[in-house]
Short mmCIF file of C-alpha atoms in Angstrom, two decimals:
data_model
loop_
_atom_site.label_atom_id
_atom_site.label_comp_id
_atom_site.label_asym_id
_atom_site.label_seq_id
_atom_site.Cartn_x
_atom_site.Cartn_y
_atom_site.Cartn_z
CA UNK A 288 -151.24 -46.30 -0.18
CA UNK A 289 -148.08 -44.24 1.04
CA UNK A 290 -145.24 -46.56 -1.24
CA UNK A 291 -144.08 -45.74 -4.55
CA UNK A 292 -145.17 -49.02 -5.25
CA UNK A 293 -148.49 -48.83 -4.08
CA UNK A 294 -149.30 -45.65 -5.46
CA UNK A 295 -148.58 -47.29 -8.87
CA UNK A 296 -150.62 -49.88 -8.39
CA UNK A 297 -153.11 -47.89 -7.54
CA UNK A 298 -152.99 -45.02 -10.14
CA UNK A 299 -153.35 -48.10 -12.76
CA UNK A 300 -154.83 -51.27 -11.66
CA UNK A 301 -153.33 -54.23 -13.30
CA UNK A 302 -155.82 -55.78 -16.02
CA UNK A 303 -158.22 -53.06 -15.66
CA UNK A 304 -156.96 -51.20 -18.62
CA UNK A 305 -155.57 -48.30 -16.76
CA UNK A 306 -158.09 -47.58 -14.61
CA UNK A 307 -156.81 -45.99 -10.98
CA UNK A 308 -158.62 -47.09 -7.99
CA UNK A 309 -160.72 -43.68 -7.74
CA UNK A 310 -162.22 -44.75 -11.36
CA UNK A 311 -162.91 -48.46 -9.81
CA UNK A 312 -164.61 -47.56 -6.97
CA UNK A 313 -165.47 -44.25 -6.15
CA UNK A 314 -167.50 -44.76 -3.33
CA UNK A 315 -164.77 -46.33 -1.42
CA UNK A 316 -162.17 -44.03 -1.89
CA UNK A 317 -164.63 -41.18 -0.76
CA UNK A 318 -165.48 -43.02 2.44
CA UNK A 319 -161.62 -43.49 3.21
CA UNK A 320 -161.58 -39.60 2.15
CA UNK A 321 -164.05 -39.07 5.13
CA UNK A 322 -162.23 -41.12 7.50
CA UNK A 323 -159.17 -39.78 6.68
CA UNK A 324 -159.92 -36.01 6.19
CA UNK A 325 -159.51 -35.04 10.45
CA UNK A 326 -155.97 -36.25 10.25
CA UNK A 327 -155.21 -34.42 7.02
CA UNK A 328 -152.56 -31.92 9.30
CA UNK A 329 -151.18 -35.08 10.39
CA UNK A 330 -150.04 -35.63 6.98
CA UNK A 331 -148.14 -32.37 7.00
CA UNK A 332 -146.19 -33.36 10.30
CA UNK A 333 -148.58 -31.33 12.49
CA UNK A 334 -149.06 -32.65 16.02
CA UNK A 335 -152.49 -33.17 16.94
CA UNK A 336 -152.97 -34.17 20.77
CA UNK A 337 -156.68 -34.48 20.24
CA UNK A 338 -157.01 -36.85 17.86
CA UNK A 339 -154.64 -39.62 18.91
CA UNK A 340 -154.38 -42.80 17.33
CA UNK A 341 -153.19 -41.83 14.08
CA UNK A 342 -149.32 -42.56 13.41
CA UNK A 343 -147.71 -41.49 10.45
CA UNK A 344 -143.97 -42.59 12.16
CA UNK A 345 -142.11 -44.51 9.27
CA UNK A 346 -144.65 -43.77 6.20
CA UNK A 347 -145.56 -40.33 5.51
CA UNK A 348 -142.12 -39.26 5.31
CA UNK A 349 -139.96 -42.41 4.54
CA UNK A 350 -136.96 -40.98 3.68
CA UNK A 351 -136.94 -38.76 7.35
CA UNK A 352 -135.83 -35.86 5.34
CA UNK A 353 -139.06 -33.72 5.14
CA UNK A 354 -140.00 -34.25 1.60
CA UNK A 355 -143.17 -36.07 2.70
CA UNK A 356 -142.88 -38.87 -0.57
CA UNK A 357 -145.44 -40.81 1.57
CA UNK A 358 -147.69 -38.16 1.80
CA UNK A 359 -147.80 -36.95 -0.99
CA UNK A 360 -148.91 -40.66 -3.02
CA UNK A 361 -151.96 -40.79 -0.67
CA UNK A 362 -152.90 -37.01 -1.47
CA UNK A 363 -152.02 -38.47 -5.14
CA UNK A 364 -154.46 -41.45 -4.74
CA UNK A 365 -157.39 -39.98 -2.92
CA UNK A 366 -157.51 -37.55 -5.70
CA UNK A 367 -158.06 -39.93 -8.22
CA UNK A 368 -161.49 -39.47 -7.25
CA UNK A 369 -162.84 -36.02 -7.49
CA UNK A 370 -165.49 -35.75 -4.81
CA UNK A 371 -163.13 -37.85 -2.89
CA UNK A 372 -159.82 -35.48 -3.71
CA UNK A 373 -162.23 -32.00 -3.04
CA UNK A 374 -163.31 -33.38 0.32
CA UNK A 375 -159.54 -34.51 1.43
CA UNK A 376 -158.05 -31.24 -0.03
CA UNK A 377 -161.11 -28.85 1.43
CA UNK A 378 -159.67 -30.01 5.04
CA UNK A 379 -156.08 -29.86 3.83
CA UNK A 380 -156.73 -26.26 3.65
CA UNK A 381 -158.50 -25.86 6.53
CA UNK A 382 -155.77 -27.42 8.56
CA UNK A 383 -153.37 -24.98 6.29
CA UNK A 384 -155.18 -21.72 6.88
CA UNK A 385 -155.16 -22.57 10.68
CA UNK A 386 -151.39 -22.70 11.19
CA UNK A 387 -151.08 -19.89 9.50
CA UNK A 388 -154.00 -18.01 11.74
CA UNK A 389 -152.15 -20.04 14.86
CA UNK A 390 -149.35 -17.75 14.07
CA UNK A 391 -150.75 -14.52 13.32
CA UNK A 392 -152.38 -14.48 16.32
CA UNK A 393 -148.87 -15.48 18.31
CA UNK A 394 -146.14 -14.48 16.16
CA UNK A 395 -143.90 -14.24 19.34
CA UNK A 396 -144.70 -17.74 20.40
CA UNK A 397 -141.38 -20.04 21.09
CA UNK A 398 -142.88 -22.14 18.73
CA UNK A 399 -144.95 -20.26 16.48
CA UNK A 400 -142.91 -20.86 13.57
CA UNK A 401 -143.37 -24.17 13.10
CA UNK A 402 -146.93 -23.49 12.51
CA UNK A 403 -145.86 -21.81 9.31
CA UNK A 404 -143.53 -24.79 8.57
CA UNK A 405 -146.93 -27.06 8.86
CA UNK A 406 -148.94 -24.69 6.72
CA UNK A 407 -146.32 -24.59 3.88
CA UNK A 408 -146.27 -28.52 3.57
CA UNK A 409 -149.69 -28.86 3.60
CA UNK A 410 -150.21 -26.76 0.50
CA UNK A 411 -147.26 -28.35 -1.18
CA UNK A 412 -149.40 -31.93 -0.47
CA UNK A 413 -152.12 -30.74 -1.97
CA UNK A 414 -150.14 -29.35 -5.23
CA UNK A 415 -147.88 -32.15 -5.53
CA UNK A 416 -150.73 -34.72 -4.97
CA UNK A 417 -152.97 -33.22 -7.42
CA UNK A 418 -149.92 -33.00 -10.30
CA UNK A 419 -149.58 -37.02 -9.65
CA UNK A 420 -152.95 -37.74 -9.64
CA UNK A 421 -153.92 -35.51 -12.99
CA UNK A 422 -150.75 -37.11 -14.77
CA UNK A 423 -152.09 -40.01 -14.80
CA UNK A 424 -155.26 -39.35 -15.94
CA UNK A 425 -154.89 -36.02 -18.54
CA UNK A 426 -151.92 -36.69 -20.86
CA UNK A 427 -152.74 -33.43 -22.38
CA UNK A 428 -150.86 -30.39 -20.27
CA UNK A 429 -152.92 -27.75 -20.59
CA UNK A 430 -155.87 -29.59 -19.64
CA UNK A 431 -154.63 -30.97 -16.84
CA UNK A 432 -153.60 -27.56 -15.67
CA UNK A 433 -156.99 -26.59 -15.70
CA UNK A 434 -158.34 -29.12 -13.91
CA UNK A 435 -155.58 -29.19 -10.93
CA UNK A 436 -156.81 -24.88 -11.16
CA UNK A 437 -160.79 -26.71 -11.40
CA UNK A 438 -160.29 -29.12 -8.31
CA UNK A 439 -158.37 -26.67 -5.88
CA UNK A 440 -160.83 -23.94 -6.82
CA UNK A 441 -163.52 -26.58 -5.88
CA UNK A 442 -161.84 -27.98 -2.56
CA UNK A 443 -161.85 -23.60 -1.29
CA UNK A 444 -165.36 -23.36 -2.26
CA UNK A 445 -166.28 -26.38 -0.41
CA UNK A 446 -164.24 -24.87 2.54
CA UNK A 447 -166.13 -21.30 2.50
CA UNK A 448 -169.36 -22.34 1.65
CA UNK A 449 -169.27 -24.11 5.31
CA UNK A 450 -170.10 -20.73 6.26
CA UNK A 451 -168.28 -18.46 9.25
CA UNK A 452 -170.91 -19.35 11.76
CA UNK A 453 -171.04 -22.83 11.45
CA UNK A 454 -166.95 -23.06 10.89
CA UNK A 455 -166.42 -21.27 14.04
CA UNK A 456 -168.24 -24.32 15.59
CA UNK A 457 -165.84 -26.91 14.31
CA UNK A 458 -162.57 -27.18 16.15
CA UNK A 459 -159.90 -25.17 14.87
CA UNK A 460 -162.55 -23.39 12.93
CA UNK A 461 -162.34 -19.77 14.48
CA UNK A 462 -158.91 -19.95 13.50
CA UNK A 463 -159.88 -20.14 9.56
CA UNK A 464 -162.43 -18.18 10.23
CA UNK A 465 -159.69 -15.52 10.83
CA UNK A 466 -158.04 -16.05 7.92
CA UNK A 467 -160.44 -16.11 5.43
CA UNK A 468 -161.61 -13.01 6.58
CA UNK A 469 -158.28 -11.49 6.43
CA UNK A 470 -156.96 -12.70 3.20
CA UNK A 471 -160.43 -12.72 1.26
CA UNK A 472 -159.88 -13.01 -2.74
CA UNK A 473 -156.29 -12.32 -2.30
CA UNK A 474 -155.52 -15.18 0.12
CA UNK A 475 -157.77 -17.60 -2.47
CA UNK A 476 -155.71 -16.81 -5.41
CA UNK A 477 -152.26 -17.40 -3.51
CA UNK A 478 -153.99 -20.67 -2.83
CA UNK A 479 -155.60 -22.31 -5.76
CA UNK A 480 -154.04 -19.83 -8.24
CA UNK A 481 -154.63 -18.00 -11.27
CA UNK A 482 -157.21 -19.54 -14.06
CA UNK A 483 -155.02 -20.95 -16.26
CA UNK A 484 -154.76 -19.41 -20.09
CA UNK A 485 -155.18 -22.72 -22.48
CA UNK A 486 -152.01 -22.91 -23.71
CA UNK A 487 -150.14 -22.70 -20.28
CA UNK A 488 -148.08 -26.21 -19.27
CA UNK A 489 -148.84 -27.94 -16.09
CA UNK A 490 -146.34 -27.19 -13.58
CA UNK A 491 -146.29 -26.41 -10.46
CA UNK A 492 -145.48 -21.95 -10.18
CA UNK A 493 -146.05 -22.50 -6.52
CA UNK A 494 -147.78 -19.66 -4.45
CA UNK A 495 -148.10 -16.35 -4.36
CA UNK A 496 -146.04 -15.80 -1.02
CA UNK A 497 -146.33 -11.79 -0.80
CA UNK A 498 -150.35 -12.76 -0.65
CA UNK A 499 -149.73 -15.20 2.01
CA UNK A 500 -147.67 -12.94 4.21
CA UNK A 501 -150.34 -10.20 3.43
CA UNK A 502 -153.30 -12.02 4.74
CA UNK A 503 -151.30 -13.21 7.69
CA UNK A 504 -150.19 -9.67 8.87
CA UNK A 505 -153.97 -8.51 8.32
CA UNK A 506 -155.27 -11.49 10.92
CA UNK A 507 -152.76 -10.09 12.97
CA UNK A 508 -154.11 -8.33 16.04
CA UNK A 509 -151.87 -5.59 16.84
CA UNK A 510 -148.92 -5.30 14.45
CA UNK A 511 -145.68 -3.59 15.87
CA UNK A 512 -145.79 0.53 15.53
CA UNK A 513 -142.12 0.21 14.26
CA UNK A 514 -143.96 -1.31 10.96
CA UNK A 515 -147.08 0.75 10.95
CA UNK A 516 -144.99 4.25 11.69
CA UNK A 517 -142.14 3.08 9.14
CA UNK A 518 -142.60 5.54 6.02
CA UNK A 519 -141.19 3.28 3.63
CA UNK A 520 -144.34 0.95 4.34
CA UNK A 521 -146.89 4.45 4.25
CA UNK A 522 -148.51 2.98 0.76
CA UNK A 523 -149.70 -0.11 2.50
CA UNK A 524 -151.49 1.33 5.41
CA UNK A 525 -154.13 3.37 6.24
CA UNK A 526 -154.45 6.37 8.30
CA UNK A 527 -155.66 4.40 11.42
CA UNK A 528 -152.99 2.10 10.50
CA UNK A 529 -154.53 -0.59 9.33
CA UNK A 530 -153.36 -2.88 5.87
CA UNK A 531 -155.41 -1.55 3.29
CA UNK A 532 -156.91 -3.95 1.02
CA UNK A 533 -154.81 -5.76 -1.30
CA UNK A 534 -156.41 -3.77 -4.51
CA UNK A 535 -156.06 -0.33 -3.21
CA UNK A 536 -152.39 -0.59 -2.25
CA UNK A 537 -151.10 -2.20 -5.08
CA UNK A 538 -152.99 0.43 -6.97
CA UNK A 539 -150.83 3.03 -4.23
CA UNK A 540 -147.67 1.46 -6.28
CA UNK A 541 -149.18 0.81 -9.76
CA UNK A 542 -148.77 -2.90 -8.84
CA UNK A 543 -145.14 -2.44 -8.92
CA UNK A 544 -143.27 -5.54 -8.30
CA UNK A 545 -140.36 -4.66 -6.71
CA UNK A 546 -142.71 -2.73 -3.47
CA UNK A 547 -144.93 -5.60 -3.41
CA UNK A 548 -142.05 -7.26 -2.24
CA UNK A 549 -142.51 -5.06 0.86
CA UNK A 550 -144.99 -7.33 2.39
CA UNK A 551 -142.39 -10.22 2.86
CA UNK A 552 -139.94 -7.42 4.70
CA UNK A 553 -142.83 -7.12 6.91
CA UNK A 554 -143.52 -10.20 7.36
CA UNK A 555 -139.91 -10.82 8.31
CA UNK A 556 -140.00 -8.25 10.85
CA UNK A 557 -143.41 -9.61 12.54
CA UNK A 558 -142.80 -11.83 15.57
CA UNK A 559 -139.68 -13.49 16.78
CA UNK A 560 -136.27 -12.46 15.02
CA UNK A 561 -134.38 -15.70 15.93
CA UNK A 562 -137.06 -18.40 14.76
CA UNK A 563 -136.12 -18.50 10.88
CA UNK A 564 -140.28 -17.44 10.46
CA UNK A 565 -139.51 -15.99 7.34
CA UNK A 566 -138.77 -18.71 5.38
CA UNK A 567 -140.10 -21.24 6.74
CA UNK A 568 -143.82 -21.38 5.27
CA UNK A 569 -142.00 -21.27 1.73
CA UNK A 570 -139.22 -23.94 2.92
CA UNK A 571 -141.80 -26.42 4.10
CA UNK A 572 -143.87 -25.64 0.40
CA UNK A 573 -140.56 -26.49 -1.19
CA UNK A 574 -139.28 -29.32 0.65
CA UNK A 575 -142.49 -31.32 -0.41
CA UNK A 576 -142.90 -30.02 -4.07
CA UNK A 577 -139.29 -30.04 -5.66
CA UNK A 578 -138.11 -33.08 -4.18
CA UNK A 579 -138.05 -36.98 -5.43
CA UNK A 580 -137.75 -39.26 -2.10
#
């Protein structure tokens, strides 16, 4: 499932007409969906003591360079179903929004970072395997935009209709928990996106990052005074200094670009100054999405 090869073979199924393997048989590709969906992290190089057994040495990232090719072709075939891609990719995120929580709740950990690397290559599996999978079955671009928009919309419903109480059961789940919470509707647009106008192409924009780093510094406990007292930053807080919701700051700013841009600055000077945090959610995003190998 992880080759080039096989990924071919099974986005088209020799002298079926076309037909991938999620067209052939759904039902099987949304039991392997099931089985698969606990180790989804896995996929995104996260280490996962818990659930051992699951080796991804040699496949999921063939090329040992981080671009995840392997990856990415079985995100690309499982969503060639669509109940089978929305319950892969509704675990995908959950797996994503706990890194990110695993950091905002530790950004001075010696290894918190590399939660963010996690997160950031999990959401560029899920993009990258949805634009494979939706090539090969929409030929026309804008409608395949809208249904990459359709199916990740679908896979964070799935994913918050679990509910908080019944999440927070579920390992890991207090963690997403936390971040749903804190990011609300602006953390679900950096995720799945803007609705797509009809006559937009189907590319990947990638995320909205300043969204991302908002809705991490909000599920952070206790950010550091030198952010909260800075002046330059006053727009973005309250006076109990606390983020204010997305809306009402950028409306502080008249949703002015350039200040919006003050989120990542804060975001840089959260946690540990010699861990590279600030890039790396975005570097482990781009190291899956605009790379071939």
């Amino acid at each position: 499932m992880s080759t080039d090869d096989a990924w071919k073979l099974m986005s088209g199924v020799p002298e079926t007409d076309g037909q991938s393997i999620g067209q052939l048989n759904p039902e099987l590709l949304q039991s392997v969906a099931h089985s698969m969906s606990p180790y989804a992290a896995d996929l995104g190089g996260a280490d996962q003591p818990d659930k051992p057994g699951f080796d991804i040495a040699g496949w999921a990232d063939p090329t040992d360079n981080g671009h995840l090719a392997g990856s990415s072709n079985v995100f690309a075939a499982l969503n060639t179903d669509e109940e089978a891609g929305t319950e892969f990719t509704k675990n995908a995120y959950a797996a994503m929004l706990a890194k990110e929580s695993e950091y905002a709740q530790d950004p001075y950990a010696s290894n918190a970072a590399n939660s963010l690397s996690t997160a950031g290559r999990l959401q560029g599996l899920v993009d990258k395997g949805l634009l494979l999978s939706t090539q090969d079955e929409f030929h026309d671009v804008a409608e395949q935009n809208k249904e990459m928009y359709e199916r990740k919309a679908a896979a964070y419903g799935a994913l918050t209709a679990v509910g908080g109480e019944a999440l927070g059961k579920v390992p890991g789940g207090s963690y997403v928990n936390t971040m749903i919470s804190a990011g609300g509707d602006p953390l679900k647009e950096a995720i799945i996106g803007k609705e797509p106008e009809p006559e937009e192409q189907a590319t990947l924009a990638g995320p909205n990052w300043n969204k991302h780093y908002y809705s991490i510094l909000n599920a952070t406990p206790e950010l550091p005074a030198e952010l909260v007292n800075d002046k330059e930053y006053g727009w973005a807080f309250d006076g109990q200094g606390k983020l204010l919701p997305w809306e009402e700051a950028q409306a502080r700013i008249a949703n002015n670009i350039e200040r919006g841009g003050d989120y990542d600055t804060m975001f840089n000077r959260l946690g540990r100054h010699d861990d590279g945090h600030g890039t790396r959610i975005t570097q482990g995003y781009n190291d899956v999405v605009r790379n071939n190998g």
